[in-house]
Amino acid sequence: MAKQDKMSKGADNRKRNSKRRYYTYRKTSRKTSSLPQIEKDKVMVSFIGGMNEIGKNMTLYEYKNDMFAVDCGLAFPSSELLGVDLVIPDFTYLEENSDKLRGIIITHGHEDHIGGLAYLLKRVNIPVYATKLTIGLIKGKLEEHGLLGSVKLVEIKPGDNITLGHFNIELIHVNHSIPDAVGLAIRCPAGIIIQTGDFKIDTTPVDGEMIDLPRFSEYGRKGVLALLSDSTNAERPGTTMSESSVGESFELLFRKAKKKRIIVATFASNIHRVQQIIDVASARGRKVAVVGRSLENLVKVGSELGYLNIPEGILVPIEAIRSYTDEQILIITTGSQGEPMSALTKMAMNEHRMVRLTPNDYVIISATPIPGNEKMVGNVVNALMKQGVEVIYENMYDVHVSGHACQQDLKLMIGIVKPKFFIPVHGEQKHLVSHAQLALSMNIPKENIFIGDIGNRIELSEDGIKKLDDIPSGEIYVDGYGVGDVGNVVLNDRKVLSQDGIIIVVASIDSASGYVVGGPDIVSRGFVFVKENEELMQKAKDIAYDVIEKNYHSKYHDWNAVRNKMKDELSKYLFEQTKRRPMILPIFMEV
């Protein structure tokens, strides 16, 4: 009997080991036993992004001449960043150490973890390791930037091991609001570091794959040097609801909609949410149309890779919705965060070219506003209601659950991992501090908890956490095709233009005598309505004329001196009269 048990146990071990694969930067055996066995030492961790902010997540690990990065996300611009399209991390430190970079591992396919990747790979060509769905989403981004054929993409799965120099990293399956999300167990000479990535604990996930808590627990028993854990929901008590509960809410709401046309707005990346919407729509005999570029791309990639099960004939192009009655159609759209250019916002403002809302529409916003987006979402809800549309939003029904762990789940992760040191990541200061307080309540000493900031670089060892000199960090603005060419000076000019407008002064000057022969003419945009302020404009012209006559000397032709004097004089006069400070742009032409 003992022999049988031993044989059975050996078979189980062989089966488990057969599922693990190893990817190496250096040539090593594929067996676990051949992983680098080096005495304990110190490892450096740098926070390129994702600390004291939502989004732009990126972490860098270093040991001697080996470095690798985890994630490379973007953040969406705040309202103060006028005209800016995206915000990405500062890659200066990675460029300066490109010869040491062995690769980058992506934990999942959300924009705040993959959105900056193409911009990094334009500067540093390194291998990218990610799971199947994440690779599919990355390919689309690289193709847009013309990089698809030049970047090495390595598809990995939970249980696989990647050896990058002195680092060996195991991928551990976690639940999140997108499939194929993983946490990392990073083994290095200093010890074991666990980085959870974005995660939640879902006991009844839509895809049936529960977070691999036993594997985290195994590492906890071995001894974990440090835990870097997702802090997004650290202020929320309790546990995070299961994604499957949303499907039940959809069934209830779809019945309540009766013969109305249903429009559901959700995060474009939430495949499980999209699957549940399609399942309920199919059960109720409705066709489904998808609106929004990012959502259309997700449905395409998800169905091709087998993450979405779409019944044949249920999807129809948005152009075909007029061929169906309201009770026969359901529209899934982007815009759950009230983004100004999103499909839902255009519908609410009656600007969408294919969808015209009527009181017979039933809109479900299946998302909770991200901090800072509350007003934009509120504006969209108000605009929808003005058109007589019935709107289900926020906490009216359980139409959204978070993809991030709440306090009890976060404490469970700390409890099973049992780290010596704790570092909260991914969140604003209030989230990081709340998470640190949870760690304190779990008996982790205060001196063993590090609350970091962007640019911080620390040294980790059994002896403690030591803060080193900061590395170059911050925000790089992407505006159109321009990357980093929009800075504080440009943004300040845009702010002035948006608030007080611009005054353009045009004058023709005799190059020989220095006298004004034409103008000065004044053009006002965004400052005052000229026809109603003729006296103000005439006085401004007189001031401009006097400045040129008194300060322009034909002998020296000091253009800058005259421009600066004109700006000062006009700015002083216009502020006295209007309490506004428009941008003043003098233009002189010599004739």
Coordinates of C-alpha atoms in Angstrom, one line a residue, residues 36-246:
P36 CA 21.1 29.8 -10.0
Q37 CA 22.0 28.9 -6.4
I38 CA 23.8 32.0 -5.1
E39 CA 24.3 33.2 -1.5
K40 CA 21.9 35.7 -0.2
D41 CA 22.6 39.3 -1.2
K42 CA 21.0 42.6 -1.9
V43 CA 18.6 43.4 -4.7
M44 CA 17.5 46.9 -5.9
V45 CA 13.9 47.8 -6.7
S46 CA 13.0 51.0 -8.5
F47 CA 9.5 52.4 -9.0
I48 CA 9.2 54.0 -12.5
G49 CA 5.5 54.5 -12.1
G50 CA 2.3 53.4 -10.3
M51 CA 3.2 55.0 -7.0
N52 CA 1.2 58.0 -5.7
E53 CA -0.9 57.8 -8.9
I54 CA -3.5 55.7 -10.7
G55 CA -2.0 54.1 -13.8
K56 CA 1.4 54.2 -15.5
N57 CA 2.5 51.1 -13.5
M58 CA 6.1 50.0 -13.9
T59 CA 8.6 48.4 -11.5
L60 CA 12.3 47.6 -12.1
Y61 CA 14.4 45.0 -10.4
E62 CA 18.3 45.0 -10.4
Y63 CA 21.0 42.6 -9.2
K64 CA 24.6 43.3 -10.3
N65 CA 24.5 43.5 -14.1
D66 CA 21.0 42.0 -14.5
M67 CA 17.8 44.1 -14.7
F68 CA 14.2 43.3 -15.7
A69 CA 11.0 45.4 -15.7
V70 CA 7.5 44.5 -14.7
D71 CA 4.7 46.2 -16.7
C72 CA 4.8 49.4 -18.7
G73 CA 1.6 51.3 -18.5
L74 CA 0.1 54.7 -19.3
A75 CA -2.1 57.1 -17.5
F76 CA -4.9 59.2 -19.0
P77 CA -4.3 63.0 -18.8
S78 CA -6.1 65.1 -16.2
S79 CA -8.2 68.1 -17.3
E80 CA -5.1 70.4 -16.6
L81 CA -3.1 68.7 -19.3
L82 CA -4.8 70.5 -22.2
G83 CA -4.4 68.7 -25.6
V84 CA -2.3 65.8 -24.1
D85 CA -3.4 62.4 -25.3
L86 CA -1.5 60.0 -23.0
V87 CA 0.9 60.1 -20.1
I88 CA 3.7 57.5 -20.1
P89 CA 6.7 56.9 -17.7
D90 CA 10.1 58.5 -18.0
F91 CA 12.3 55.8 -19.5
T92 CA 15.6 57.6 -19.0
Y93 CA 17.1 55.2 -16.5
L94 CA 16.2 52.2 -18.6
E95 CA 17.8 53.7 -21.7
E96 CA 20.9 54.5 -19.7
N97 CA 21.1 50.9 -18.5
S98 CA 19.8 49.2 -21.7
D99 CA 22.8 46.8 -21.8
K100 CA 21.7 45.3 -18.5
L101 CA 18.0 44.9 -19.3
R102 CA 17.2 41.2 -19.9
G103 CA 13.4 41.6 -20.6
I104 CA 10.1 42.9 -19.4
I105 CA 7.2 40.8 -18.0
I106 CA 3.6 42.0 -18.4
T107 CA 1.2 40.9 -15.7
H108 CA -2.0 41.5 -17.7
G109 CA -3.5 43.4 -20.7
H110 CA -4.9 46.6 -19.2
E111 CA -3.8 50.0 -20.6
D112 CA -2.3 51.0 -17.2
H113 CA 0.1 48.0 -17.6
I114 CA 0.7 47.7 -21.4
G115 CA -0.1 51.2 -22.8
G116 CA 3.4 52.6 -22.6
L117 CA 5.1 49.5 -24.0
A118 CA 5.4 50.5 -27.6
Y119 CA 7.0 53.8 -26.6
L120 CA 9.6 51.9 -24.5
L121 CA 10.4 49.4 -27.3
K122 CA 11.1 52.2 -29.7
R123 CA 14.0 53.1 -27.5
V124 CA 15.1 49.8 -26.0
N125 CA 14.5 46.5 -27.9
I126 CA 14.1 43.8 -25.2
P127 CA 12.1 40.5 -25.1
V128 CA 8.5 40.8 -23.9
Y129 CA 7.0 38.0 -21.8
A130 CA 3.2 37.8 -21.3
T131 CA 0.3 35.4 -21.3
K132 CA -1.7 34.5 -24.4
L133 CA -4.4 37.2 -24.3
T134 CA -2.0 39.9 -23.2
I135 CA 0.3 39.1 -26.1
G136 CA -2.7 39.3 -28.4
L137 CA -3.5 42.8 -27.1
I138 CA 0.2 43.9 -27.3
K139 CA 0.5 42.8 -30.9
G140 CA -2.3 45.2 -31.9
K141 CA -0.4 48.1 -30.2
L142 CA 3.0 47.2 -31.7
E143 CA 1.4 46.9 -35.2
E144 CA 0.0 50.5 -34.9
H145 CA 3.6 51.7 -34.1
G146 CA 5.3 49.6 -36.8
L147 CA 7.1 47.4 -34.3
L148 CA 5.4 44.1 -34.6
G149 CA 8.1 42.4 -36.7
S150 CA 11.1 43.7 -34.7
V151 CA 10.1 42.8 -31.1
K152 CA 10.6 39.3 -29.6
L153 CA 7.2 38.3 -27.9
V154 CA 7.3 35.2 -25.7
E155 CA 4.0 33.7 -24.8
I156 CA 3.9 32.3 -21.2
K157 CA 1.3 30.8 -18.9
P158 CA 0.8 30.4 -15.1
G159 CA 3.3 27.9 -13.7
D160 CA 6.0 28.8 -16.2
N161 CA 9.4 30.0 -15.0
I162 CA 11.5 32.7 -16.7
T163 CA 15.2 33.0 -16.0
L164 CA 16.6 36.4 -16.7
G165 CA 20.2 36.5 -15.6
H166 CA 20.3 36.0 -11.8
F167 CA 16.5 36.3 -11.6
N168 CA 14.1 33.4 -11.9
I169 CA 10.4 34.4 -12.0
E170 CA 7.4 32.1 -11.7
L171 CA 4.0 33.2 -12.9
I172 CA 1.1 32.6 -10.6
H173 CA -2.5 32.8 -11.8
V174 CA -4.7 35.6 -10.2
N175 CA -8.2 36.8 -10.7
H176 CA -8.8 40.3 -12.2
S177 CA -11.2 42.0 -14.5
I178 CA -9.4 40.7 -17.5
P179 CA -8.4 37.0 -18.1
D180 CA -4.8 35.8 -18.1
A181 CA -3.7 38.0 -15.2
V182 CA -0.7 36.8 -13.2
G183 CA 1.3 37.6 -10.1
L184 CA 5.0 37.0 -9.9
A185 CA 7.2 35.1 -7.6
I186 CA 10.7 36.6 -8.1
R187 CA 13.6 34.4 -6.9
C188 CA 17.0 36.1 -6.7
P189 CA 20.1 35.9 -4.5
A190 CA 18.5 38.3 -1.9
G191 CA 15.5 36.0 -1.4
I192 CA 11.9 35.7 -2.7
I193 CA 9.9 38.7 -3.7
I194 CA 6.1 38.4 -4.5
Q195 CA 4.5 41.0 -6.7
T196 CA 0.8 40.4 -6.9
G197 CA 0.0 42.5 -10.0
D198 CA -3.6 43.7 -10.0
F199 CA -5.7 41.0 -8.3
K200 CA -8.9 40.0 -6.5
I201 CA -10.0 36.8 -4.8
D202 CA -12.9 35.4 -6.8
T203 CA -14.2 32.0 -5.6
T204 CA -16.7 31.7 -8.5
P205 CA -14.9 33.3 -11.4
V206 CA -16.7 33.4 -14.8
D207 CA -13.9 31.3 -16.4
G208 CA -13.8 28.8 -13.5
E209 CA -10.1 29.5 -12.8
M210 CA -9.7 30.7 -9.2
I211 CA -6.7 32.6 -8.0
D212 CA -3.9 30.1 -7.1
L213 CA -3.8 30.8 -3.4
P214 CA -2.1 27.5 -2.6
R215 CA 0.9 28.6 -4.6
F216 CA 1.2 31.9 -2.8
S217 CA 0.9 30.0 0.4
E218 CA 3.7 27.6 -0.6
Y219 CA 6.0 30.6 -1.0
G220 CA 4.8 31.9 2.3
R221 CA 6.0 28.7 4.0
K222 CA 9.3 28.9 2.2
G223 CA 9.9 32.4 3.4
V224 CA 9.2 35.6 1.5
L225 CA 11.5 38.6 1.7
A226 CA 9.1 41.2 0.5
L227 CA 5.5 41.5 -0.8
L228 CA 4.6 44.2 -3.3
S229 CA 0.8 44.2 -3.3
D230 CA -2.0 46.0 -5.3
S231 CA -3.4 48.9 -3.2
T232 CA -6.2 50.2 -5.5
N233 CA -9.1 49.1 -3.1
A234 CA -7.2 49.3 0.1
E235 CA -9.7 51.9 1.5
R236 CA -12.7 49.6 0.9
P237 CA -13.7 47.2 3.7
G238 CA -14.9 43.7 3.2
T239 CA -14.3 41.5 0.2
T240 CA -14.7 42.1 -3.5
M241 CA -17.8 40.5 -5.0
S242 CA -17.5 37.8 -7.7
E243 CA -17.7 38.9 -11.3
S244 CA -20.4 36.1 -11.8
S245 CA -22.8 38.2 -9.6
V246 CA -23.0 40.8 -12.4

